[in-house]
mmCIF file of C-alpha atoms and ligand atoms in Angstrom:
data_model
loop_
_atom_site.group_PDB
_atom_site.id
_atom_site.type_symbol
_atom_site.label_atom_id
_atom_site.label_comp_id
_atom_site.label_asym_id
_atom_site.label_seq_id
_atom_site.Cartn_x
_atom_site.Cartn_y
_atom_site.Cartn_z
ATOM 1 C CA MET A 1 -4.379 55.800 -10.738
ATOM 2 C CA ASN A 2 -6.352 53.170 -8.636
ATOM 3 C CA ARG A 3 -9.807 52.710 -9.995
ATOM 4 C CA LYS A 4 -12.726 53.689 -8.163
ATOM 5 C CA ILE A 5 -16.176 52.143 -7.828
ATOM 6 C CA GLU A 6 -18.948 55.076 -7.055
ATOM 7 C CA LEU A 7 -22.413 54.155 -6.230
ATOM 8 C CA THR A 8 -24.771 57.035 -6.055
ATOM 9 C CA VAL A 9 -27.723 56.476 -3.824
ATOM 10 C CA SER A 10 -31.131 58.455 -3.175
ATOM 11 C CA LEU A 11 -33.847 58.792 -0.974
ATOM 12 C CA GLU A 12 -37.524 60.829 -1.701
ATOM 13 C CA VAL A 13 -38.848 62.794 0.542
ATOM 14 C CA VAL A 14 -42.642 63.487 0.913
ATOM 15 C CA GLN A 15 -43.975 66.018 2.812
ATOM 16 C CA GLN A 16 -47.515 65.147 4.743
ATOM 17 C CA LYS A 17 -49.302 66.185 2.315
ATOM 18 C CA ASN A 18 -49.045 63.782 -0.230
ATOM 19 C CA TRP A 19 -48.736 60.599 1.460
ATOM 20 C CA SER A 20 -50.612 57.881 0.157
ATOM 21 C CA GLU A 21 -54.145 56.621 1.888
ATOM 22 C CA GLN A 22 -51.275 53.321 2.437
ATOM 23 C CA ASP A 23 -48.037 55.693 4.444
ATOM 24 C CA LYS A 24 -51.522 56.664 6.074
ATOM 25 C CA ILE A 25 -52.696 52.793 7.808
ATOM 26 C CA LEU A 26 -48.414 51.858 7.999
ATOM 27 C CA ILE A 27 -47.925 55.008 9.727
ATOM 28 C CA ALA A 28 -50.527 54.605 12.331
ATOM 29 C CA LYS A 29 -49.896 51.538 13.324
ATOM 30 C CA ALA A 30 -46.194 51.669 14.197
ATOM 31 C CA THR A 31 -47.327 54.862 15.829
ATOM 32 C CA ASN A 32 -49.303 53.374 17.983
ATOM 33 C CA ILE A 33 -46.921 50.076 18.842
ATOM 34 C CA LEU A 34 -44.167 52.098 19.996
ATOM 35 C CA GLU A 35 -45.692 53.359 22.809
ATOM 36 C CA SER A 36 -45.639 49.818 24.025
ATOM 37 C CA ALA A 37 -42.169 49.363 22.934
ATOM 38 C CA HIS A 38 -39.688 48.152 25.881
ATOM 39 C CA ALA A 39 -37.227 49.891 26.104
ATOM 40 C CA PRO A 40 -36.067 51.483 29.362
ATOM 41 C CA TYR A 41 -32.914 52.110 29.037
ATOM 42 C CA SER A 42 -32.721 53.837 25.879
ATOM 43 C CA GLY A 43 -35.603 55.874 26.223
ATOM 44 C CA PHE A 44 -35.934 55.516 22.910
ATOM 45 C CA LEU A 45 -39.396 53.679 21.715
ATOM 46 C CA VAL A 46 -39.651 53.157 18.026
ATOM 47 C CA GLY A 47 -42.421 51.372 16.631
ATOM 48 C CA ALA A 48 -42.197 49.793 12.087
ATOM 49 C CA ALA A 49 -44.602 47.611 10.346
ATOM 50 C CA LEU A 50 -44.205 46.133 7.583
ATOM 51 C CA LEU A 51 -47.003 45.293 4.650
ATOM 52 C CA LEU A 52 -47.381 41.902 3.018
ATOM 53 C CA GLU A 53 -47.990 41.561 -0.731
ATOM 54 C CA ASN A 54 -51.198 39.824 0.364
ATOM 55 C CA GLY A 55 -52.090 42.882 2.201
ATOM 56 C CA ALA A 56 -51.228 41.537 6.042
ATOM 57 C CA ILE A 57 -49.558 44.613 7.094
ATOM 58 C CA PHE A 58 -47.869 43.263 11.325
ATOM 59 C CA ALA A 59 -46.071 45.677 13.284
ATOM 60 C CA ALA A 60 -43.598 45.736 15.906
ATOM 61 C CA ASN A 61 -41.894 47.891 18.448
ATOM 62 C CA ASN A 62 -37.548 47.486 19.678
ATOM 63 C CA GLN A 63 -37.956 45.097 23.186
ATOM 64 C CA GLU A 64 -34.629 45.915 24.896
ATOM 65 C CA ASN A 65 -32.477 44.115 27.294
ATOM 66 C CA VAL A 66 -30.920 44.039 30.998
ATOM 67 C CA SER A 67 -28.129 43.283 29.115
ATOM 68 C CA PHE A 68 -28.012 45.569 26.561
ATOM 69 C CA PRO A 69 -27.283 43.556 23.238
ATOM 70 C CA VAL A 70 -30.138 41.293 23.963
ATOM 71 C CA GLY A 71 -32.551 43.872 22.507
ATOM 72 C CA ILE A 72 -33.594 43.839 19.602
ATOM 73 C CA CYS A 73 -34.818 46.635 17.066
ATOM 74 C CA ALA A 74 -38.616 47.032 15.746
ATOM 75 C CA GLU A 75 -37.455 46.743 12.296
ATOM 76 C CA ARG A 76 -36.039 42.967 12.999
ATOM 77 C CA ALA A 77 -38.687 42.293 15.453
ATOM 78 C CA VAL A 78 -41.443 43.158 12.679
ATOM 79 C CA LEU A 79 -39.738 41.066 9.273
ATOM 80 C CA SER A 80 -39.284 37.786 12.106
ATOM 81 C CA TYR A 81 -42.747 37.323 12.855
ATOM 82 C CA ALA A 82 -44.159 37.886 9.925
ATOM 83 C CA MET A 83 -41.165 36.051 7.660
ATOM 84 C CA ALA A 84 -41.559 33.030 10.437
ATOM 85 C CA ASN A 85 -45.532 33.226 10.137
ATOM 86 C CA HIS A 86 -45.065 33.932 6.343
ATOM 87 C CA PRO A 87 -42.725 32.650 4.807
ATOM 88 C CA ASP A 88 -43.952 32.733 1.722
ATOM 89 C CA ILE A 89 -45.215 36.297 1.066
ATOM 90 C CA ARG A 90 -43.301 39.001 -0.427
ATOM 91 C CA PRO A 91 -42.603 42.148 1.917
ATOM 92 C CA VAL A 92 -43.200 44.981 0.447
ATOM 93 C CA LYS A 93 -42.337 48.151 2.584
ATOM 94 C CA ILE A 94 -41.886 48.936 5.936
ATOM 95 C CA VAL A 95 -42.295 51.974 8.142
ATOM 96 C CA ILE A 96 -40.232 53.043 10.545
ATOM 97 C CA VAL A 97 -41.302 56.014 13.195
ATOM 98 C CA ALA A 98 -39.908 56.514 16.773
ATOM 99 C CA LYS A 99 -40.773 59.155 19.955
ATOM 100 C CA ARG A 100 -38.094 59.988 23.228
ATOM 101 C CA LYS A 101 -39.693 59.395 25.929
ATOM 102 C CA GLY A 102 -42.336 61.878 27.497
ATOM 103 C CA GLU A 103 -42.700 63.941 24.106
ATOM 104 C CA SER A 104 -44.517 64.370 21.692
ATOM 105 C CA GLU A 105 -43.030 64.980 18.558
ATOM 106 C CA PHE A 106 -41.968 62.275 16.622
ATOM 107 C CA ALA A 107 -37.787 61.703 16.535
ATOM 108 C CA THR A 108 -35.756 61.099 13.398
ATOM 109 C CA VAL A 109 -34.946 57.900 12.433
ATOM 110 C CA THR A 110 -32.577 55.114 10.415
ATOM 111 C CA PRO A 111 -32.929 51.686 10.221
ATOM 112 C CA CYS A 112 -29.585 49.999 12.199
ATOM 113 C CA GLY A 113 -26.607 48.310 10.726
ATOM 114 C CA LEU A 114 -27.987 44.978 12.197
ATOM 115 C CA CYS A 115 -32.002 45.159 10.444
ATOM 116 C CA ARG A 116 -30.342 47.117 6.906
ATOM 117 C CA GLN A 117 -28.587 43.806 6.711
ATOM 118 C CA THR A 118 -31.837 41.754 8.255
ATOM 119 C CA ILE A 119 -34.321 43.922 5.372
ATOM 120 C CA ASN A 120 -31.262 42.512 2.404
ATOM 121 C CA GLU A 121 -31.989 38.740 3.325
ATOM 122 C CA TYR A 122 -35.684 39.325 2.361
ATOM 123 C CA GLU A 123 -34.652 41.474 -0.601
ATOM 124 C CA VAL A 124 -32.208 38.171 -1.415
ATOM 125 C CA LYS A 125 -34.990 35.338 -0.005
ATOM 126 C CA PHE A 126 -38.188 36.949 -2.683
ATOM 127 C CA ASN A 127 -35.433 38.751 -5.045
ATOM 128 C CA SER A 128 -37.693 42.206 -5.323
ATOM 129 C CA PRO A 129 -37.000 45.483 -2.832
ATOM 130 C CA ILE A 130 -39.062 46.069 0.133
ATOM 131 C CA GLU A 131 -39.553 49.870 0.031
ATOM 132 C CA ILE A 132 -38.733 50.815 3.469
ATOM 133 C CA SER A 133 -40.233 55.261 4.723
ATOM 134 C CA MET A 134 -38.590 56.842 8.036
ATOM 135 C CA LEU A 135 -40.641 59.671 9.400
ATOM 136 C CA ASN A 136 -39.255 62.797 10.194
ATOM 137 C CA PRO A 137 -40.070 65.509 13.043
ATOM 138 C CA ASN A 138 -41.647 67.858 10.713
ATOM 139 C CA GLY A 139 -43.868 64.723 9.590
ATOM 140 C CA GLU A 140 -41.861 64.905 6.591
ATOM 141 C CA ILE A 141 -41.311 60.848 5.142
ATOM 142 C CA LEU A 142 -37.906 59.763 4.077
ATOM 143 C CA LYS A 143 -38.500 56.748 1.025
ATOM 144 C CA ALA A 144 -35.848 54.402 -0.175
ATOM 145 C CA SER A 145 -37.199 52.247 -2.556
ATOM 146 C CA GLY A 146 -34.758 49.426 -1.300
ATOM 147 C CA ILE A 147 -32.143 48.565 0.794
ATOM 148 C CA GLU A 148 -29.736 49.435 -2.026
ATOM 149 C CA GLN A 149 -30.458 53.305 -0.923
ATOM 150 C CA LEU A 150 -28.970 52.244 2.677
ATOM 151 C CA LEU A 151 -26.564 49.733 2.397
ATOM 152 C CA PRO A 152 -24.525 49.641 -0.837
ATOM 153 C CA PHE A 153 -21.505 48.368 -0.994
ATOM 154 C CA ARG A 154 -23.530 45.211 1.347
ATOM 155 C CA PHE A 155 -22.762 41.122 1.493
ATOM 156 C CA ASN A 156 -24.726 39.164 -0.445
ATOM 157 C CA ASN A 157 -22.991 36.471 -1.800
ATOM 158 C CA LEU A 158 -21.249 33.388 -0.271
ATOM 159 C CA LYS A 159 -20.410 31.978 -2.923
ATOM 160 C CA GLY A 160 -18.498 34.623 -4.344
HETATM 161 N N1 THU B 201 -33.837 50.994 17.452
HETATM 162 C C1 THU B 201 -34.962 50.143 16.647
HETATM 163 O O1 THU B 201 -35.927 49.730 17.091
HETATM 164 N N2 THU B 201 -34.518 50.666 15.366
HETATM 165 C C2 THU B 201 -34.251 51.600 14.505
HETATM 166 O O2 THU B 201 -34.234 52.017 13.678
HETATM 167 C C3 THU B 201 -32.799 52.577 15.461
HETATM 168 C C4 THU B 201 -32.786 51.862 17.334
HETATM 169 C C5 THU B 201 -33.971 51.091 18.565
HETATM 170 C C6 THU B 201 -32.856 50.168 19.430
HETATM 171 C C7 THU B 201 -32.169 50.624 21.313
HETATM 172 O O3 THU B 201 -34.392 50.031 21.445
HETATM 173 C C8 THU B 201 -33.135 52.023 20.427
HETATM 174 O O4 THU B 201 -34.109 51.565 18.768
HETATM 175 C C9 THU B 201 -32.299 52.919 20.856
HETATM 176 O O5 THU B 201 -31.388 52.478 20.235
#
């Protein structure tokens, strides 16, 4: 019989009445910036807000391109900007929200595979998990304590 390797992952579901003050601020910033996303091809507007250890908050949105693969997601946009400008300050948490163009209700969103691998990169760089919060249409936050919960069996080590 072959041996099995099993990992269990979990997300915490945080109801709106239990949102922390910090969650509220980050969700507001992400919601605000999603309105200026450049998403003429998908009509899917995403905002991401990133909190650094020193309390600084950055926000960005998705930027699409007529050559579709050139587009960049909100999560990678905000991480790239923040880490380019503050390479020594640890990212603590990222909040992601989305809406379809013309709709007022939030859309369900979870980071794509490329963004998961990017979040992993900064966890490794700072040797510390980054909390990932995803807003649901019903006002619940799905919280992952770190990228391990979204990307088990991830690629992490070139040297073996
Ligand atoms: N998108 C993000 O920006 N973040 C996500 O977590 C999911 C997807 C963008 C990429 C593309 O511009 C649009 O949403 C539709 O996939």
